[in-house]
């Protein structure tokens, strides 16, 4: 019996080319479910003490790290 490995890709504001390919390979109902879950998780995450600039700067640093391996 072959077990199915499920891709854990979630929606992203700045996806890589590989993440876009993986997202697009999911069935539409799975994309919708994951989008719903991302919105629910965001709503439940609470209020941040960080400013929008702090959040944006941290996201940019993560992108640079991902691109540089």
mmCIF file of N, CA, C and O in Angstrom:
data_model
loop_
_atom_site.group_PDB
_atom_site.id
_atom_site.type_symbol
_atom_site.label_atom_id
_atom_site.label_comp_id
_atom_site.label_asym_id
_atom_site.label_seq_id
_atom_site.Cartn_x
_atom_site.Cartn_y
_atom_site.Cartn_z
ATOM 1 N N UNK A 1 0.851 -1.170 0.000
ATOM 2 C CA UNK A 1 0.000 0.000 0.000
ATOM 3 C C UNK A 1 0.901 1.240 0.000
ATOM 4 O O UNK A 1 1.793 1.358 0.836
ATOM 5 N N UNK A 2 0.630 2.141 -0.921
ATOM 6 C CA UNK A 2 1.424 3.355 -1.015
ATOM 7 C C UNK A 2 0.747 4.460 -0.205
ATOM 8 O O UNK A 2 -0.444 4.703 -0.359
ATOM 9 N N UNK A 3 1.510 5.105 0.670
ATOM 10 C CA UNK A 3 0.931 6.189 1.452
ATOM 11 C C UNK A 3 1.068 7.496 0.681
ATOM 12 O O UNK A 3 2.017 7.698 -0.057
ATOM 13 N N UNK A 4 0.089 8.370 0.874
ATOM 14 C CA UNK A 4 0.075 9.647 0.178
ATOM 15 C C UNK A 4 0.768 10.700 1.034
ATOM 16 O O UNK A 4 0.481 10.846 2.209
ATOM 17 N N UNK A 5 1.714 11.413 0.437
ATOM 18 C CA UNK A 5 2.382 12.504 1.126
ATOM 19 C C UNK A 5 1.656 13.779 0.738
ATOM 20 O O UNK A 5 1.537 14.109 -0.434
ATOM 21 N N UNK A 6 1.155 14.496 1.737
ATOM 22 C CA UNK A 6 0.368 15.689 1.483
ATOM 23 C C UNK A 6 1.264 16.924 1.551
ATOM 24 O O UNK A 6 2.014 17.102 2.495
ATOM 25 N N UNK A 7 1.188 17.765 0.536
ATOM 26 C CA UNK A 7 1.942 19.007 0.502
ATOM 27 C C UNK A 7 1.367 19.950 1.551
ATOM 28 O O UNK A 7 0.168 20.156 1.620
ATOM 29 N N UNK A 8 2.226 20.535 2.378
ATOM 30 C CA UNK A 8 1.760 21.406 3.459
ATOM 31 C C UNK A 8 1.768 22.889 3.069
ATOM 32 O O UNK A 8 1.716 23.759 3.930
ATOM 33 N N UNK A 9 1.804 23.191 1.791
ATOM 34 C CA UNK A 9 1.855 24.573 1.315
ATOM 35 C C UNK A 9 0.624 25.350 1.789
ATOM 36 O O UNK A 9 -0.478 24.818 1.819
ATOM 37 N N UNK A 10 0.871 26.584 2.224
ATOM 38 C CA UNK A 10 -0.204 27.467 2.667
ATOM 39 C C UNK A 10 -0.116 28.764 1.873
ATOM 40 O O UNK A 10 0.932 29.078 1.319
ATOM 41 N N UNK A 11 -1.199 29.538 1.829
ATOM 42 C CA UNK A 11 -1.154 30.808 1.102
ATOM 43 C C UNK A 11 -0.076 31.717 1.687
ATOM 44 O O UNK A 11 0.204 31.678 2.878
ATOM 45 N N UNK A 12 0.516 32.517 0.814
ATOM 46 C CA UNK A 12 1.592 33.404 1.230
ATOM 47 C C UNK A 12 1.473 34.729 0.491
ATOM 48 O O UNK A 12 1.091 34.764 -0.677
ATOM 49 N N UNK A 13 1.840 35.805 1.165
ATOM 50 C CA UNK A 13 1.797 37.130 0.539
ATOM 51 C C UNK A 13 2.903 37.305 -0.489
ATOM 52 O O UNK A 13 2.768 38.089 -1.426
ATOM 53 N N UNK A 14 3.984 36.580 -0.334
ATOM 54 C CA UNK A 14 5.114 36.707 -1.259
ATOM 55 C C UNK A 14 5.685 35.322 -1.566
ATOM 56 O O UNK A 14 6.788 34.980 -1.151
ATOM 57 N N UNK A 15 4.926 34.504 -2.294
ATOM 58 C CA UNK A 15 5.371 33.131 -2.545
ATOM 59 C C UNK A 15 6.522 33.071 -3.545
ATOM 60 O O UNK A 15 6.644 33.914 -4.432
ATOM 61 N N UNK A 16 7.358 32.059 -3.376
ATOM 62 C CA UNK A 16 8.421 31.781 -4.339
ATOM 63 C C UNK A 16 7.792 31.113 -5.565
ATOM 64 O O UNK A 16 6.621 30.702 -5.532
ATOM 65 N N UNK A 17 8.556 30.982 -6.617
ATOM 66 C CA UNK A 17 8.051 30.295 -7.814
ATOM 67 C C UNK A 17 7.648 28.862 -7.479
ATOM 68 O O UNK A 17 6.631 28.372 -7.958
ATOM 69 N N UNK A 18 8.446 28.199 -6.634
ATOM 70 C CA UNK A 18 8.122 26.827 -6.244
ATOM 71 C C UNK A 18 6.836 26.778 -5.432
ATOM 72 O O UNK A 18 6.005 25.890 -5.630
ATOM 73 N N UNK A 19 6.639 27.735 -4.524
ATOM 74 C CA UNK A 19 5.405 27.773 -3.737
ATOM 75 C C UNK A 19 4.190 28.025 -4.617
ATOM 76 O O UNK A 19 3.130 27.419 -4.411
ATOM 77 N N UNK A 20 4.333 28.875 -5.620
ATOM 78 C CA UNK A 20 3.234 29.126 -6.559
ATOM 79 C C UNK A 20 2.887 27.844 -7.307
ATOM 80 O O UNK A 20 1.713 27.481 -7.434
ATOM 81 N N UNK A 21 3.904 27.137 -7.774
ATOM 82 C CA UNK A 21 3.680 25.878 -8.497
ATOM 83 C C UNK A 21 2.980 24.862 -7.604
ATOM 84 O O UNK A 21 2.002 24.230 -8.016
ATOM 85 N N UNK A 22 3.450 24.750 -6.350
ATOM 86 C CA UNK A 22 2.856 23.787 -5.428
ATOM 87 C C UNK A 22 1.418 24.167 -5.100
ATOM 88 O O UNK A 22 0.538 23.300 -5.028
ATOM 89 N N UNK A 23 1.159 25.468 -4.884
ATOM 90 C CA UNK A 23 -0.197 25.933 -4.581
ATOM 91 C C UNK A 23 -1.124 25.637 -5.752
ATOM 92 O O UNK A 23 -2.233 25.127 -5.574
ATOM 93 N N UNK A 24 -0.666 25.945 -6.954
ATOM 94 C CA UNK A 24 -1.489 25.738 -8.144
ATOM 95 C C UNK A 24 -1.765 24.263 -8.421
ATOM 96 O O UNK A 24 -2.740 23.941 -9.096
ATOM 97 N N UNK A 25 -0.926 23.377 -7.894
ATOM 98 C CA UNK A 25 -1.145 21.949 -8.120
ATOM 99 C C UNK A 25 -2.196 21.364 -7.178
ATOM 100 O O UNK A 25 -2.668 20.244 -7.395
ATOM 101 N N UNK A 26 -2.591 22.136 -6.159
ATOM 102 C CA UNK A 26 -3.634 21.661 -5.236
ATOM 103 C C UNK A 26 -5.008 21.765 -5.896
ATOM 104 O O UNK A 26 -5.258 22.693 -6.669
ATOM 105 N N UNK A 27 -5.910 20.845 -5.567
ATOM 106 C CA UNK A 27 -7.293 20.983 -6.040
ATOM 107 C C UNK A 27 -7.916 22.263 -5.476
ATOM 108 O O UNK A 27 -7.552 22.722 -4.387
ATOM 109 N N UNK A 28 -8.837 22.842 -6.218
ATOM 110 C CA UNK A 28 -9.463 24.109 -5.823
ATOM 111 C C UNK A 28 -10.092 24.036 -4.437
ATOM 112 O O UNK A 28 -9.945 24.962 -3.636
ATOM 113 N N UNK A 29 -10.770 22.950 -4.104
ATOM 114 C CA UNK A 29 -11.395 22.847 -2.780
ATOM 115 C C UNK A 29 -10.351 22.832 -1.671
ATOM 116 O O UNK A 29 -10.570 23.374 -0.591
ATOM 117 N N UNK A 30 -9.188 22.251 -1.939
ATOM 118 C CA UNK A 30 -8.111 22.254 -0.953
ATOM 119 C C UNK A 30 -7.524 23.656 -0.798
ATOM 120 O O UNK A 30 -7.218 24.099 0.314
ATOM 121 N N UNK A 31 -7.379 24.387 -1.904
ATOM 122 C CA UNK A 31 -6.919 25.776 -1.827
ATOM 123 C C UNK A 31 -7.870 26.614 -0.970
ATOM 124 O O UNK A 31 -7.426 27.373 -0.107
ATOM 125 N N UNK A 32 -9.164 26.466 -1.211
ATOM 126 C CA UNK A 32 -10.152 27.228 -0.449
ATOM 127 C C UNK A 32 -10.109 26.890 1.036
ATOM 128 O O UNK A 32 -10.190 27.778 1.886
ATOM 129 N N UNK A 33 -9.972 25.613 1.357
ATOM 130 C CA UNK A 33 -9.914 25.197 2.760
ATOM 131 C C UNK A 33 -8.673 25.774 3.433
ATOM 132 O O UNK A 33 -8.734 26.265 4.565
ATOM 133 N N UNK A 34 -7.548 25.739 2.746
ATOM 134 C CA UNK A 34 -6.320 26.276 3.334
ATOM 135 C C UNK A 34 -6.388 27.796 3.471
ATOM 136 O O UNK A 34 -5.868 28.352 4.441
ATOM 137 N N UNK A 35 -7.027 28.465 2.526
ATOM 138 C CA UNK A 35 -7.198 29.911 2.628
ATOM 139 C C UNK A 35 -8.087 30.250 3.822
ATOM 140 O O UNK A 35 -7.780 31.151 4.600
ATOM 141 N N UNK A 36 -9.187 29.500 3.982
ATOM 142 C CA UNK A 36 -10.057 29.703 5.146
ATOM 143 C C UNK A 36 -9.276 29.523 6.441
ATOM 144 O O UNK A 36 -9.404 30.307 7.378
ATOM 145 N N UNK A 37 -8.482 28.460 6.495
ATOM 146 C CA UNK A 37 -7.722 28.173 7.716
ATOM 147 C C UNK A 37 -6.702 29.276 7.993
ATOM 148 O O UNK A 37 -6.519 29.684 9.145
ATOM 149 N N UNK A 38 -6.055 29.790 6.956
ATOM 150 C CA UNK A 38 -5.090 30.879 7.140
ATOM 151 C C UNK A 38 -5.781 32.121 7.692
ATOM 152 O O UNK A 38 -5.244 32.806 8.576
ATOM 153 N N UNK A 39 -6.982 32.418 7.202
ATOM 154 C CA UNK A 39 -7.728 33.577 7.698
ATOM 155 C C UNK A 39 -8.166 33.385 9.147
ATOM 156 O O UNK A 39 -8.087 34.305 9.965
ATOM 157 N N UNK A 40 -8.617 32.184 9.467
ATOM 158 C CA UNK A 40 -9.015 31.872 10.845
ATOM 159 C C UNK A 40 -7.808 31.989 11.778
ATOM 160 O O UNK A 40 -7.887 32.604 12.842
ATOM 161 N N UNK A 41 -6.683 31.414 11.366
ATOM 162 C CA UNK A 41 -5.473 31.484 12.190
ATOM 163 C C UNK A 41 -5.043 32.938 12.397
ATOM 164 O O UNK A 41 -4.651 33.321 13.497
ATOM 165 N N UNK A 42 -5.124 33.747 11.348
ATOM 166 C CA UNK A 42 -4.767 35.155 11.461
ATOM 167 C C UNK A 42 -5.679 35.893 12.414
ATOM 168 O O UNK A 42 -5.230 36.705 13.239
ATOM 169 N N UNK A 43 -6.961 35.623 12.322
ATOM 170 C CA UNK A 43 -7.928 36.272 13.208
ATOM 171 C C UNK A 43 -7.693 35.901 14.664
ATOM 172 O O UNK A 43 -7.824 36.725 15.565
ATOM 173 N N UNK A 44 -7.305 34.667 14.898
ATOM 174 C CA UNK A 44 -7.086 34.180 16.262
ATOM 175 C C UNK A 44 -5.720 34.566 16.824
ATOM 176 O O UNK A 44 -5.457 34.334 18.005
ATOM 177 N N UNK A 45 -4.849 35.126 16.012
ATOM 178 C CA UNK A 45 -3.481 35.386 16.450
ATOM 179 C C UNK A 45 -3.366 36.559 17.411
ATOM 180 O O UNK A 45 -2.337 36.742 18.044
ATOM 181 N N UNK A 46 -4.407 37.356 17.497
ATOM 182 C CA UNK A 46 -4.398 38.447 18.458
ATOM 183 C C UNK A 46 -3.772 39.713 17.915
ATOM 184 O O UNK A 46 -3.374 39.794 16.754
ATOM 185 N N UNK A 47 -3.680 40.687 18.787
ATOM 186 C CA UNK A 47 -3.152 41.995 18.419
ATOM 187 C C UNK A 47 -1.644 41.992 18.642
ATOM 188 O O UNK A 47 -1.148 41.520 19.658
ATOM 189 N N UNK A 48 -0.931 42.555 17.687
ATOM 190 C CA UNK A 48 0.519 42.620 17.774
ATOM 191 C C UNK A 48 0.964 43.957 18.342
ATOM 192 O O UNK A 48 0.329 44.989 18.120
ATOM 193 N N UNK A 49 2.066 43.942 19.053
ATOM 194 C CA UNK A 49 2.665 45.171 19.561
ATOM 195 C C UNK A 49 3.552 45.817 18.498
ATOM 196 O O UNK A 49 3.999 46.939 18.656
ATOM 197 N N UNK A 50 3.814 45.082 17.409
ATOM 198 C CA UNK A 50 4.697 45.587 16.358
ATOM 199 C C UNK A 50 3.932 46.508 15.411
ATOM 200 O O UNK A 50 2.750 46.315 15.156
ATOM 201 N N UNK A 51 4.644 47.487 14.867
ATOM 202 C CA UNK A 51 4.048 48.383 13.879
ATOM 203 C C UNK A 51 4.025 47.684 12.518
ATOM 204 O O UNK A 51 4.703 46.664 12.319
ATOM 205 N N UNK A 52 3.276 48.246 11.590
ATOM 206 C CA UNK A 52 3.251 47.685 10.232
ATOM 207 C C UNK A 52 4.648 47.712 9.612
ATOM 208 O O UNK A 52 5.037 46.789 8.911
ATOM 209 N N UNK A 53 5.409 48.765 9.882
ATOM 210 C CA UNK A 53 6.780 48.838 9.364
ATOM 211 C C UNK A 53 7.648 47.729 9.948
ATOM 212 O O UNK A 53 8.448 47.121 9.229
ATOM 213 N N UNK A 54 7.492 47.445 11.252
ATOM 214 C CA UNK A 54 8.247 46.356 11.882
ATOM 215 C C UNK A 54 7.910 45.022 11.231
ATOM 216 O O UNK A 54 8.793 44.212 10.945
ATOM 217 N N UNK A 55 6.635 44.784 10.998
ATOM 218 C CA UNK A 55 6.185 43.533 10.393
ATOM 219 C C UNK A 55 6.708 43.420 8.968
ATOM 220 O O UNK A 55 7.221 42.371 8.549
ATOM 221 N N UNK A 56 6.613 44.507 8.218
ATOM 222 C CA UNK A 56 7.091 44.515 6.829
ATOM 223 C C UNK A 56 8.604 44.283 6.775
ATOM 224 O O UNK A 56 9.076 43.488 5.959
ATOM 225 N N UNK A 57 9.357 44.936 7.639
ATOM 226 C CA UNK A 57 10.807 44.753 7.656
ATOM 227 C C UNK A 57 11.188 43.319 8.002
ATOM 228 O O UNK A 57 12.096 42.742 7.392
ATOM 229 N N UNK A 58 10.491 42.717 8.960
ATOM 230 C CA UNK A 58 10.764 41.322 9.335
ATOM 231 C C UNK A 58 10.447 40.386 8.170
ATOM 232 O O UNK A 58 11.195 39.441 7.903
ATOM 233 N N UNK A 59 9.357 40.657 7.459
ATOM 234 C CA UNK A 59 8.996 39.823 6.303
ATOM 235 C C UNK A 59 10.040 39.942 5.205
ATOM 236 O O UNK A 59 10.412 38.936 4.583
ATOM 237 N N UNK A 60 10.536 41.137 4.973
ATOM 238 C CA UNK A 60 11.581 41.328 3.953
ATOM 239 C C UNK A 60 12.855 40.579 4.333
ATOM 240 O O UNK A 60 13.489 39.966 3.478
ATOM 241 N N UNK A 61 13.217 40.608 5.610
ATOM 242 C CA UNK A 61 14.402 39.871 6.056
ATOM 243 C C UNK A 61 14.227 38.367 5.844
ATOM 244 O O UNK A 61 15.150 37.677 5.405
ATOM 245 N N UNK A 62 13.017 37.847 6.134
ATOM 246 C CA UNK A 62 12.752 36.424 5.908
ATOM 247 C C UNK A 62 12.858 36.068 4.439
ATOM 248 O O UNK A 62 13.400 35.019 4.077
ATOM 249 N N UNK A 63 12.356 36.939 3.569
ATOM 250 C CA UNK A 63 12.452 36.684 2.133
ATOM 251 C C UNK A 63 13.894 36.625 1.671
ATOM 252 O O UNK A 63 14.276 35.750 0.884
ATOM 253 N N UNK A 64 14.702 37.543 2.152
ATOM 254 C CA UNK A 64 16.120 37.556 1.783
ATOM 255 C C UNK A 64 16.783 36.257 2.252
ATOM 256 O O UNK A 64 17.538 35.627 1.511
ATOM 257 N N UNK A 65 16.477 35.833 3.481
ATOM 258 C CA UNK A 65 17.042 34.588 3.996
ATOM 259 C C UNK A 65 16.606 33.388 3.171
ATOM 260 O O UNK A 65 17.409 32.501 2.872
ATOM 261 N N UNK A 66 15.343 33.343 2.780
ATOM 262 C CA UNK A 66 14.843 32.227 1.956
ATOM 263 C C UNK A 66 15.522 32.195 0.595
ATOM 264 O O UNK A 66 15.873 31.136 0.096
ATOM 265 N N UNK A 67 15.691 33.347 0.006
ATOM 266 C CA UNK A 67 16.313 33.418 -1.321
ATOM 267 C C UNK A 67 17.793 33.085 -1.277
ATOM 268 O O UNK A 67 18.342 32.588 -2.243
ATOM 269 N N UNK A 68 18.442 33.363 -0.152
ATOM 270 C CA UNK A 68 19.881 33.107 -0.027
ATOM 271 C C UNK A 68 20.174 31.731 0.556
ATOM 272 O O UNK A 68 21.331 31.391 0.727
ATOM 273 N N UNK A 69 19.133 30.994 0.856
ATOM 274 C CA UNK A 69 19.294 29.632 1.346
ATOM 275 C C UNK A 69 19.712 29.611 2.751
ATOM 276 O O UNK A 69 20.177 28.872 3.429
#
